[in-house]
Short mmCIF file of C-alpha atoms and ligand atoms in Angstrom, two decimals:
data_model
loop_
_atom_site.label_atom_id
_atom_site.label_comp_id
_atom_site.label_asym_id
_atom_site.label_seq_id
_atom_site.Cartn_x
_atom_site.Cartn_y
_atom_site.Cartn_z
CA UNK A 1 77.02 116.40 38.46
CA UNK A 2 75.00 116.56 35.32
CA UNK A 3 71.42 117.70 35.31
CA UNK A 4 69.91 115.78 32.47
CA UNK A 5 66.30 116.72 32.95
CA UNK A 6 65.04 119.79 31.19
CA UNK A 7 65.20 122.83 33.42
CA UNK A 8 61.77 124.35 33.32
CA UNK A 9 62.04 126.86 36.12
CA UNK A 10 63.08 130.01 34.37
CA UNK A 11 64.26 131.72 37.51
CA UNK A 12 66.93 129.08 37.96
CA UNK A 13 69.60 130.88 36.05
CA UNK A 14 72.64 129.37 34.45
CA UNK A 15 74.79 131.45 36.77
CA UNK A 16 73.07 130.11 39.88
CA UNK A 17 73.54 126.57 38.61
CA UNK A 18 77.24 127.27 38.15
CA UNK A 19 77.39 128.61 41.67
CA UNK A 20 75.73 125.47 42.98
CA UNK A 21 78.01 123.30 40.92
CA UNK A 22 81.08 125.17 42.09
CA UNK A 23 79.96 124.84 45.70
CA UNK A 24 79.60 121.12 45.19
CA UNK A 25 83.12 121.00 43.78
CA UNK A 26 82.06 119.20 40.64
CA UNK A 27 83.74 119.07 37.27
CA UNK A 28 83.38 121.95 34.94
CA UNK A 29 81.56 120.10 32.20
CA UNK A 30 78.96 118.81 34.58
CA UNK A 31 78.39 122.33 35.75
CA UNK A 32 76.88 123.23 32.42
CA UNK A 33 73.55 121.90 33.24
CA UNK A 34 70.59 123.74 31.85
CA UNK A 35 71.59 122.74 28.37
CA UNK A 36 68.27 121.04 27.96
CA UNK A 37 66.42 124.14 29.09
CA UNK A 38 62.91 124.42 27.78
CA UNK A 39 62.31 127.88 26.45
CA UNK A 40 59.97 129.62 24.10
CA UNK A 41 61.40 131.16 21.02
CA UNK A 42 60.29 133.91 18.73
CA UNK A 43 60.06 131.41 15.90
CA UNK A 44 57.56 129.25 17.71
CA UNK A 45 55.87 131.41 20.33
CA UNK A 46 53.35 128.79 21.34
CA UNK A 47 55.40 125.61 21.53
CA UNK A 48 58.37 125.23 23.84
CA UNK A 49 61.55 123.90 22.29
CA UNK A 50 64.19 121.69 23.81
CA UNK A 51 67.71 122.95 23.27
CA UNK A 52 70.27 120.29 22.41
CA UNK A 53 72.80 121.04 25.12
CA UNK A 54 76.52 120.32 25.18
CA UNK A 55 76.09 117.17 27.25
CA UNK A 56 73.11 115.91 25.25
CA UNK A 57 73.33 112.25 24.12
CA UNK A 58 73.04 113.55 20.55
CA UNK A 59 76.37 115.34 20.98
CA UNK A 60 78.00 112.14 22.25
CA UNK A 61 76.48 110.13 19.40
CA UNK A 62 77.74 112.62 16.83
CA UNK A 63 81.23 112.38 18.28
CA UNK A 64 81.06 108.57 18.28
CA UNK A 65 80.06 108.69 14.60
CA UNK A 66 83.16 110.63 13.57
CA UNK A 67 85.86 108.47 12.02
CA UNK A 68 88.49 107.53 14.57
CA UNK A 69 92.08 106.38 14.17
CA UNK A 70 92.22 104.98 17.69
CA UNK A 71 95.21 107.22 18.39
CA UNK A 72 95.13 109.82 21.17
CA UNK A 73 97.59 112.69 21.25
CA UNK A 74 98.14 114.38 24.57
CA UNK A 75 99.19 117.98 25.01
CA UNK A 76 99.44 120.40 27.91
CA UNK A 77 98.64 124.08 27.89
CA UNK A 78 99.65 125.85 31.07
CA UNK A 79 98.23 129.34 31.15
CA UNK A 80 100.44 131.59 33.25
CA UNK A 81 101.77 135.08 33.59
CA UNK A 82 105.06 135.19 31.71
CA UNK A 83 107.79 137.45 30.48
CA UNK A 84 108.85 137.72 26.86
CA UNK A 85 110.97 140.09 24.82
CA UNK A 86 109.21 142.41 22.39
CA UNK A 87 110.55 145.54 20.77
CA UNK A 88 113.93 145.02 22.40
CA UNK A 89 112.57 145.09 25.94
CA UNK A 90 111.08 142.62 28.40
CA UNK A 91 107.28 142.54 28.39
CA UNK A 92 104.98 140.99 30.97
CA UNK A 93 102.01 139.14 29.52
CA UNK A 94 99.93 135.97 29.83
CA UNK A 95 100.61 132.95 27.64
CA UNK A 96 100.65 129.17 27.25
CA UNK A 97 103.74 127.22 28.35
CA UNK A 98 105.60 130.57 28.58
CA UNK A 99 105.70 130.82 24.79
CA UNK A 100 104.57 133.42 22.28
CA UNK A 101 102.72 131.96 20.50
CA UNK A 102 101.67 128.82 22.38
CA UNK A 103 102.92 125.40 21.28
CA UNK A 104 101.88 123.78 18.01
CA UNK A 105 99.12 121.21 18.52
CA UNK A 106 99.09 118.64 15.75
CA UNK A 107 97.06 115.55 14.91
CA UNK A 108 96.02 113.46 11.95
CA UNK A 109 92.43 113.19 10.78
CA UNK A 110 90.61 110.79 13.10
CA UNK A 111 93.02 111.23 15.98
CA UNK A 112 91.76 112.29 19.37
CA UNK A 113 93.40 115.33 20.90
CA UNK A 114 93.52 115.42 24.70
CA UNK A 115 94.58 118.92 25.67
CA UNK A 116 95.13 119.40 29.38
CA UNK A 117 94.88 122.97 30.50
CA UNK A 118 96.02 124.22 33.86
CA UNK A 119 94.96 127.71 34.77
CA UNK A 120 97.78 129.52 36.51
CA UNK A 121 96.24 132.92 35.80
CA UNK A 122 94.61 135.14 38.42
CA UNK A 123 91.29 134.95 36.59
CA UNK A 124 89.13 132.31 34.89
CA UNK A 125 90.10 131.16 31.43
CA UNK A 126 89.03 128.76 28.66
CA UNK A 127 90.39 127.02 25.55
CA UNK A 128 88.62 127.29 22.22
CA UNK A 129 89.72 125.30 19.17
CA UNK A 130 88.99 127.68 16.32
CA UNK A 131 87.47 126.26 13.16
CA UNK A 132 87.19 122.65 14.24
CA UNK A 133 83.92 120.77 13.92
CA UNK A 134 84.38 119.25 17.35
CA UNK A 135 82.05 117.98 20.06
CA UNK A 136 80.10 120.84 21.57
CA UNK A 137 81.11 120.24 25.18
CA UNK A 138 84.79 120.84 24.29
CA UNK A 139 84.25 124.12 22.44
CA UNK A 140 85.43 126.28 25.32
CA UNK A 141 82.75 128.96 25.39
CA UNK A 142 82.26 129.99 29.02
CA UNK A 143 78.71 129.63 30.32
CA UNK A 144 77.49 128.18 27.04
CA UNK A 145 79.33 124.93 26.35
CA UNK A 146 81.07 124.55 29.70
CA UNK A 147 82.03 126.53 32.76
CA UNK A 148 85.18 128.60 32.58
CA UNK A 149 88.26 127.10 34.21
CA UNK A 150 88.80 128.85 37.54
CA UNK A 151 92.22 130.06 38.73
CA UNK A 152 94.20 127.08 39.96
CA UNK A 153 91.84 124.61 38.28
CA UNK A 154 92.44 122.28 35.35
CA UNK A 155 90.39 121.00 32.46
CA UNK A 156 91.19 118.48 29.75
CA UNK A 157 89.50 118.90 26.39
CA UNK A 158 89.26 115.56 24.62
CA UNK A 159 87.85 115.44 21.09
CA UNK A 160 88.28 113.86 17.68
CA UNK A 161 89.78 115.94 14.88
CA UNK A 162 87.59 115.33 11.87
CA UNK A 163 88.89 117.57 9.10
CA UNK A 164 92.42 118.28 7.89
CA UNK A 165 93.62 121.84 7.80
CA UNK A 166 95.10 124.90 9.41
CA UNK A 167 93.35 125.87 12.63
CA UNK A 168 94.30 127.54 15.88
CA UNK A 169 93.36 127.69 19.52
CA UNK A 170 92.90 130.57 21.91
CA UNK A 171 91.29 131.61 25.13
CA UNK A 172 87.65 132.46 24.61
CA UNK A 173 87.96 135.22 27.18
CA UNK A 174 88.24 137.74 24.38
CA UNK A 175 90.63 140.17 26.06
CA UNK A 176 92.93 137.30 27.08
CA UNK A 177 93.16 136.47 23.40
CA UNK A 178 94.79 139.87 22.80
CA UNK A 179 97.62 138.69 25.04
CA UNK A 180 99.68 135.58 24.17
CA UNK A 181 96.94 133.02 24.91
CA UNK A 182 96.83 131.55 21.43
CA UNK A 183 98.66 129.05 19.26
CA UNK A 184 98.45 127.00 16.05
CA UNK A 185 96.57 123.72 15.61
CA UNK A 186 97.14 121.63 12.50
CA UNK A 187 95.27 118.53 11.45
CA UNK A 188 97.20 116.56 8.87
CA UNK A 189 95.62 114.65 6.03
CA UNK A 190 97.00 111.09 5.89
CA UNK A 191 96.42 111.32 2.14
CA UNK A 192 97.78 114.83 1.69
CA UNK A 193 97.28 115.73 -1.97
CA UNK A 194 99.58 118.76 -2.06
CA UNK A 195 103.22 118.29 -3.00
CA UNK A 196 105.64 120.38 -0.95
CA UNK A 197 109.09 120.10 0.62
CA UNK A 198 108.75 122.17 3.76
CA UNK A 199 106.12 123.84 5.88
CA UNK A 200 106.13 127.21 7.61
CA UNK A 201 103.43 127.99 10.16
CA UNK A 202 103.01 131.76 10.44
CA UNK A 203 100.91 133.43 13.10
CA UNK A 204 100.26 137.15 12.73
CA UNK A 205 99.41 139.27 15.72
CA UNK A 206 98.92 142.87 16.74
CA UNK A 207 100.53 143.64 20.07
CA UNK A 208 99.97 146.17 22.81
CA UNK A 209 100.09 144.18 26.06
CA UNK A 210 102.71 145.42 28.49
CA UNK A 211 103.97 148.20 26.24
CA UNK A 212 103.90 151.75 27.66
CA UNK A 213 101.56 150.56 30.41
CA UNK A 214 98.90 149.26 28.05
CA UNK A 215 96.86 146.10 28.55
CA UNK A 216 93.86 144.77 26.62
CA UNK A 217 91.64 145.61 29.62
CA UNK A 218 92.81 149.23 29.68
CA UNK A 219 92.35 149.40 25.91
CA UNK A 220 88.84 148.00 26.20
CA UNK A 221 87.95 150.49 28.92
CA UNK A 222 89.14 153.35 26.73
CA UNK A 223 87.18 152.08 23.74
CA UNK A 224 84.03 151.51 25.78
CA UNK A 225 83.87 155.23 26.50
CA UNK A 226 83.18 155.63 22.80
CA UNK A 227 85.43 157.08 20.14
CA UNK A 228 83.57 160.36 20.23
CA UNK A 229 84.58 161.07 23.80
CA UNK A 230 88.32 160.53 23.72
CA UNK A 231 89.52 159.38 20.36
CA UNK A 232 92.35 157.80 22.29
CA UNK A 233 91.75 154.32 21.00
CA UNK A 234 94.14 155.24 18.24
CA UNK A 235 96.65 157.25 20.21
CA UNK A 236 100.09 157.09 18.66
CA UNK A 237 102.95 155.17 20.20
CA UNK A 238 106.64 155.66 19.92
CA UNK A 239 107.72 153.00 17.49
CA UNK A 240 110.37 151.58 15.28
CA UNK A 241 111.15 153.34 12.01
CA UNK A 242 107.63 153.31 10.65
CA UNK A 243 106.94 149.76 11.78
CA UNK A 244 104.46 150.80 14.41
CA UNK A 245 101.08 152.39 13.92
CA UNK A 246 100.90 156.02 14.81
CA UNK A 247 98.34 157.13 12.27
CA UNK A 248 94.64 156.71 11.98
CA UNK A 249 92.82 154.12 9.91
CA UNK A 250 92.87 154.38 6.18
CA UNK A 251 90.46 153.09 3.55
CA UNK A 252 90.85 149.56 2.19
CA UNK A 253 88.97 147.97 -0.67
CA UNK A 254 88.75 144.84 1.48
CA UNK A 255 87.52 146.44 4.69
CA UNK A 256 85.92 149.78 3.88
CA UNK A 257 86.85 153.18 5.22
CA UNK A 258 87.94 152.16 8.70
CA UNK A 259 90.66 149.56 9.21
CA UNK A 260 90.19 149.08 12.94
CA UNK A 261 89.60 150.59 16.35
CA UNK A 262 92.99 150.16 17.99
CA UNK A 263 96.39 151.54 17.08
CA UNK A 264 98.89 148.85 18.02
CA UNK A 265 102.47 149.77 18.79
CA UNK A 266 103.74 146.55 17.20
CA UNK A 267 102.84 143.74 14.86
CA UNK A 268 104.36 140.29 15.29
CA UNK A 269 105.12 137.25 13.17
CA UNK A 270 105.32 134.16 15.38
CA UNK A 271 105.83 136.38 18.38
CA UNK A 272 108.81 138.19 16.85
CA UNK A 273 108.91 141.90 16.17
CA UNK A 274 110.62 143.67 13.25
CA UNK A 275 113.83 144.24 15.25
CA UNK A 276 114.27 140.50 15.62
CA UNK A 277 112.39 138.86 12.76
CA UNK A 278 111.96 135.13 12.39
CA UNK A 279 114.13 133.52 9.72
CA UNK A 280 112.78 130.46 7.92
CA UNK A 281 115.52 128.60 6.13
CA UNK A 282 114.87 126.55 3.03
CA UNK A 283 116.72 125.61 -0.14
CA UNK A 284 116.35 127.61 -3.33
CA UNK A 285 113.78 125.99 -5.58
CA UNK A 286 112.00 124.15 -2.78
CA UNK A 287 108.23 124.37 -2.50
CA UNK A 288 107.15 125.66 0.89
CA UNK A 289 103.64 125.45 2.24
CA UNK A 290 102.99 128.55 4.33
CA UNK A 291 100.12 128.27 6.77
CA UNK A 292 99.04 131.84 7.59
CA UNK A 293 96.91 132.42 10.67
CA UNK A 294 95.61 135.85 11.66
CA UNK A 295 95.48 135.68 15.45
CA UNK A 296 95.23 139.45 15.90
CA UNK A 297 92.72 141.28 18.06
CA UNK A 298 91.82 144.18 15.78
CA UNK A 299 94.00 144.06 12.65
CA UNK A 300 93.56 142.59 9.19
CA UNK A 301 96.82 141.91 7.37
CA UNK A 302 97.96 142.12 3.78
CA UNK A 303 100.66 139.51 3.23
CA UNK A 304 103.02 138.95 0.33
CA UNK A 305 106.61 138.33 -0.69
CA UNK A 306 107.92 140.85 -3.23
CA UNK A 307 108.80 139.06 -6.47
CA UNK A 308 107.36 135.72 -5.34
CA UNK A 309 103.97 134.44 -6.45
CA UNK A 310 101.72 132.80 -3.90
CA UNK A 311 99.61 129.82 -4.96
CA UNK A 312 96.53 129.93 -2.75
CA UNK A 313 95.41 126.39 -1.87
CA UNK A 314 93.21 126.64 1.25
CA UNK A 315 91.32 129.09 3.35
CA UNK A 316 90.18 128.33 6.90
CA UNK A 317 91.53 124.80 6.52
CA UNK A 318 89.44 123.85 3.48
CA UNK A 319 90.75 123.58 -0.09
CA UNK A 320 89.98 126.16 -2.74
CA UNK A 321 90.45 126.21 -6.49
CA UNK A 322 94.12 127.14 -6.76
CA UNK A 323 95.00 130.70 -7.73
CA UNK A 324 98.26 132.54 -8.17
CA UNK A 325 98.35 135.91 -6.47
CA UNK A 326 100.86 138.54 -5.37
CA UNK A 327 99.34 139.20 -1.97
CA UNK A 328 96.32 138.38 0.12
CA UNK A 329 94.31 139.99 2.90
CA UNK A 330 93.08 138.11 5.91
CA UNK A 331 90.91 139.32 8.77
CA UNK A 332 91.12 138.24 12.39
CA UNK A 333 90.47 134.50 12.75
CA UNK A 334 90.97 133.74 9.03
CA UNK A 335 93.66 131.44 7.66
CA UNK A 336 95.22 130.96 4.24
CA UNK A 337 97.50 128.19 3.03
CA UNK A 338 99.78 129.10 0.13
CA UNK A 339 102.57 127.39 -1.76
CA UNK A 340 105.68 129.34 -2.73
CA UNK A 341 108.87 128.46 -4.57
CA UNK A 342 111.90 129.57 -2.59
CA UNK A 343 114.01 132.13 -4.49
CA UNK A 344 117.81 131.99 -4.36
CA UNK A 345 118.12 135.07 -2.16
CA UNK A 346 116.55 136.11 1.18
CA UNK A 347 113.14 137.73 0.83
CA UNK A 348 110.81 139.37 3.34
CA UNK A 349 107.47 137.77 4.08
CA UNK A 350 105.89 141.19 4.28
CA UNK A 351 102.96 141.85 6.60
CA UNK A 352 101.12 145.17 6.33
CA UNK A 353 98.34 146.16 8.70
CA UNK A 354 95.46 146.56 6.24
CA UNK A 355 93.69 149.88 6.61
CA UNK A 356 96.25 150.92 9.22
CA UNK A 357 99.86 152.08 9.01
CA UNK A 358 101.82 149.38 10.88
CA UNK A 359 103.88 146.63 9.30
CA UNK A 360 106.18 143.78 10.15
CA UNK A 361 108.01 140.94 8.43
CA UNK A 362 109.79 137.61 8.62
CA UNK A 363 112.51 136.28 6.33
CA UNK A 364 112.44 133.38 3.90
CA UNK A 365 116.11 132.63 3.45
CA UNK A 366 117.79 130.30 0.98
CA UNK A 367 121.15 131.26 2.40
CA UNK A 368 122.86 133.54 -0.13
CA UNK A 369 122.73 137.32 -0.17
CA UNK A 370 121.83 140.14 2.18
CA UNK A 371 118.86 139.67 4.42
CA UNK A 372 116.13 142.29 4.32
CA UNK A 373 115.94 144.70 7.24
CA UNK A 374 113.11 146.66 8.80
CA UNK A 375 114.17 149.63 6.69
CA UNK A 376 114.12 147.69 3.41
CA UNK A 377 110.74 146.01 3.83
CA UNK A 378 108.19 147.40 1.38
CA UNK A 379 105.38 149.62 2.57
CA UNK A 380 103.03 148.51 -0.22
CA UNK A 381 102.02 145.17 -1.69
CA UNK A 382 100.29 145.48 -5.04
CA UNK A 383 99.62 143.37 -8.11
CA UNK A 384 96.92 140.74 -7.80
CA UNK A 385 95.64 140.95 -4.23
CA UNK A 386 92.71 138.85 -3.00
CA UNK A 387 90.65 138.26 0.09
CA UNK A 388 89.24 134.83 0.87
CA UNK A 389 85.87 135.73 -0.58
CA UNK A 390 87.55 135.96 -3.98
CA UNK A 391 88.28 132.23 -3.87
CA UNK A 392 86.02 129.30 -4.80
CA UNK A 393 85.56 126.08 -2.87
CA UNK A 394 87.39 123.12 -4.34
CA UNK A 395 84.72 120.86 -5.90
CA UNK A 396 85.59 118.16 -3.34
CA UNK A 397 84.26 120.31 -0.49
CA UNK A 398 81.52 122.28 -2.23
CA UNK A 399 78.11 121.87 -0.59
CA UNK A 400 75.67 119.75 -2.56
CA UNK A 401 73.02 121.91 -4.23
CA UNK A 402 70.01 122.17 -1.96
CA UNK A 403 67.44 124.79 -0.99
CA UNK A 404 67.94 126.25 2.46
CA UNK A 405 65.45 124.86 4.97
CA UNK A 406 65.73 127.93 7.14
CA UNK A 407 67.19 131.44 6.86
CA UNK A 408 68.23 133.56 9.80
CA UNK A 409 69.44 137.13 9.66
CA UNK A 410 72.19 138.10 12.05
CA UNK A 411 72.40 141.87 11.89
CA UNK A 412 75.61 143.37 13.21
CA UNK A 413 74.68 146.49 15.09
CA UNK A 414 76.37 149.26 17.06
CA UNK A 415 78.69 152.17 16.51
CA UNK A 416 82.14 153.45 17.36
CA UNK A 417 80.68 156.44 19.19
CA UNK A 418 78.71 154.28 21.63
CA UNK A 419 80.89 151.17 21.37
CA UNK A 420 77.74 149.13 21.81
CA UNK A 421 78.52 146.29 19.38
CA UNK A 422 75.80 143.64 19.24
CA UNK A 423 73.81 141.30 17.07
CA UNK A 424 70.22 142.10 16.16
CA UNK A 425 70.45 145.14 18.42
CA UNK A 426 71.38 143.18 21.52
CA UNK A 427 74.71 142.89 23.30
CA UNK A 428 75.38 139.26 24.23
CA UNK A 429 74.99 138.52 27.91
CA UNK A 430 76.46 135.21 28.97
CA UNK A 431 74.07 135.00 31.91
CA UNK A 432 71.21 134.91 29.38
CA UNK A 433 72.83 133.36 26.29
CA UNK A 434 69.61 132.40 24.50
CA UNK A 435 68.06 135.86 24.60
CA UNK A 436 69.12 136.46 21.01
CA UNK A 437 69.62 132.85 19.87
CA UNK A 438 68.61 131.67 16.43
CA UNK A 439 67.19 128.15 16.47
CA UNK A 440 68.13 125.47 13.96
CA UNK A 441 67.45 121.75 13.61
CA UNK A 442 69.85 118.92 12.84
CA UNK A 443 69.69 117.83 9.23
CA UNK A 444 68.64 121.21 7.89
CA UNK A 445 70.50 123.26 5.33
CA UNK A 446 70.85 126.57 7.13
CA UNK A 447 71.36 129.97 5.56
CA UNK A 448 72.72 132.75 7.72
CA UNK A 449 72.64 136.30 6.42
CA UNK A 450 75.37 138.31 8.13
CA UNK A 451 73.92 141.79 7.67
CA UNK A 452 76.35 144.52 8.63
CA UNK A 453 74.36 147.57 9.72
CA UNK A 454 77.44 149.39 10.99
CA UNK A 455 80.16 151.54 9.49
CA UNK A 456 82.90 149.11 10.58
CA UNK A 457 83.91 145.83 8.98
CA UNK A 458 83.50 142.64 11.03
CA UNK A 459 85.10 139.19 10.57
CA UNK A 460 82.14 136.95 11.48
CA UNK A 461 82.97 133.54 12.91
CA UNK A 462 80.73 130.51 13.48
CA UNK A 463 81.80 127.81 15.89
CA UNK A 464 81.64 124.09 15.15
CA UNK A 465 80.91 124.37 11.41
CA UNK A 466 82.55 125.34 8.15
CA UNK A 467 79.98 127.22 6.11
CA UNK A 468 80.09 127.96 2.40
CA UNK A 469 80.08 131.58 1.35
CA UNK A 470 77.37 131.97 -1.28
CA UNK A 471 76.65 129.36 -3.94
CA UNK A 472 80.22 128.59 -5.00
CA UNK A 473 82.43 130.54 -2.63
CA UNK A 474 84.96 129.07 -0.23
CA UNK A 475 84.23 126.90 2.78
CA UNK A 476 85.08 129.01 5.80
CA UNK A 477 84.44 129.53 9.47
CA UNK A 478 85.25 133.25 9.48
CA UNK A 479 84.15 135.71 6.81
CA UNK A 480 84.87 139.41 6.41
CA UNK A 481 81.71 141.51 6.12
CA UNK A 482 82.25 145.09 5.00
CA UNK A 483 80.25 148.08 6.29
CA UNK A 484 76.57 148.00 5.31
CA UNK A 485 77.05 144.76 3.39
CA UNK A 486 75.17 141.46 3.73
CA UNK A 487 76.98 138.14 3.21
CA UNK A 488 74.97 134.92 2.98
CA UNK A 489 76.56 131.70 4.18
CA UNK A 490 75.24 128.16 4.07
CA UNK A 491 75.91 125.04 6.10
CA UNK A 492 74.45 121.65 6.84
CA UNK A 493 73.44 121.39 10.47
CA UNK A 494 75.39 118.24 11.32
CA UNK A 495 77.03 119.08 14.64
CA UNK A 496 74.38 119.33 17.36
CA UNK A 497 74.89 121.65 20.30
CA UNK A 498 74.97 125.29 21.24
CA UNK A 499 77.36 127.27 19.06
CA UNK A 500 78.52 130.80 19.34
CA UNK A 501 78.66 133.07 16.31
CA UNK A 502 80.50 136.34 16.78
CA UNK A 503 82.72 139.03 15.43
CA UNK A 504 86.37 138.01 15.72
CA UNK A 505 87.46 141.51 16.61
CA UNK A 506 88.42 140.89 20.26
CA UNK A 507 87.09 144.26 21.39
CA UNK A 508 83.81 143.97 19.47
CA UNK A 509 83.26 140.45 20.80
CA UNK A 510 84.07 141.50 24.36
CA UNK A 511 81.47 144.26 24.09
CA UNK A 512 78.81 141.80 22.95
CA UNK A 513 78.83 141.24 19.20
CA UNK A 514 77.96 137.57 19.76
CA UNK A 515 74.89 135.35 19.53
CA UNK A 516 74.07 131.66 19.80
CA UNK A 517 73.15 129.37 16.92
CA UNK A 518 71.10 126.88 18.89
CA UNK A 519 70.19 123.35 17.88
CA UNK A 520 66.69 122.59 19.11
CA UNK A 521 64.46 119.54 19.00
CU1 CU B 1 83.37 143.44 14.76
#
């Protein structure tokens, strides 16, 4: 069932339409039906606007206009409860295909991905493909772009992959994301310009699920009481020789005075903890492309390899002017691609929780010499350290100079004491998603001012687009905004639909630091 006519009766809520659709046993995409809802907006109080919904013909036309290879790549993601081994002990969690992380999804530019999800979880779930400019009805945002997938139900997301790069996928039920419901997604460039011999995909994650009775839901409940009441969001955990957290946040030049809200007992590289680190084998002298993905819930990471320079080539999938650095910092949702030359002895890919005290590592091993151990991994990474905002877009992907047609301010609001994270003073409510929407029109150059009015940093993510940070900064889909700072980003509105923008801290997003960037006609 698809209701194509504009819904003009305001008391017909999205939720009631879902209920009707569910009762009729219809497909989940069809259930998203008031996408053409006629509403009044603050910007135009007198004239109703028509929202370009996820099933709008404009969305289908945009998808049809994307270059296609004619090739379709199928994949299956079965979301289930599963057991894995973390910190030397079995841990119960939820994941895809019983893996941590989920399987690598991979296509070439122009290919269609057909990702079949089966929901074997006891609650509804969704799949979001982070960073991709994909068709709106496959974006996986419950109650906005499609209905959530109910327990026992299935949904296949089918979409073209338009841009090469390092992306990832995850449940858009934010607390599920802080379990194992995430994995890497790479779109290859058939004309790859970078020379390299090997590739290492590295997902970084902070982990608490199933350890000492913790779950993301319990953590969220503790946080929602407000830090002032309990302070227990950062309670220490027994850990491994300084690898765990156990202390409070510390200041970071990249994040401000407060690294995060949650003290995680462990940090993982590709699902492996410091007792059992991943070993990536390569030959001395080879060039390795490392694709770093921060899939954490509440932790930024500083990453480096002592004695090895990193050549930064991409952030969030898009190329940047190359730079040699010693380490880099990436917030939740951000990615970096770097090239390294393999040294002739094993070295630790060192991962430090930025603004926190935890750390972890993996090993780049050319085969000769002693491997690093948890005890020998450095606790500091210095030298030249950058965040993505200290890069510049490669000229090939820089936005053409143009005045913005429209500017919207998205103020991040809320506090640790009330844990009332929102945008423009409002916590997102998926039963009324357009209450705080900002309206844009296809063809416009849009400027968004992410204005942080809080004392926490927030990695702000926009779905369906890769914006440019400032006039010459990198193309990105997730940008770190420090306390009380405003970051302006620009994009061309070329992907019609209803797109979420939100903080990529799982606990901030779950509490409501989200809003809709809404294409209207
Ligand atoms: Cu946040």
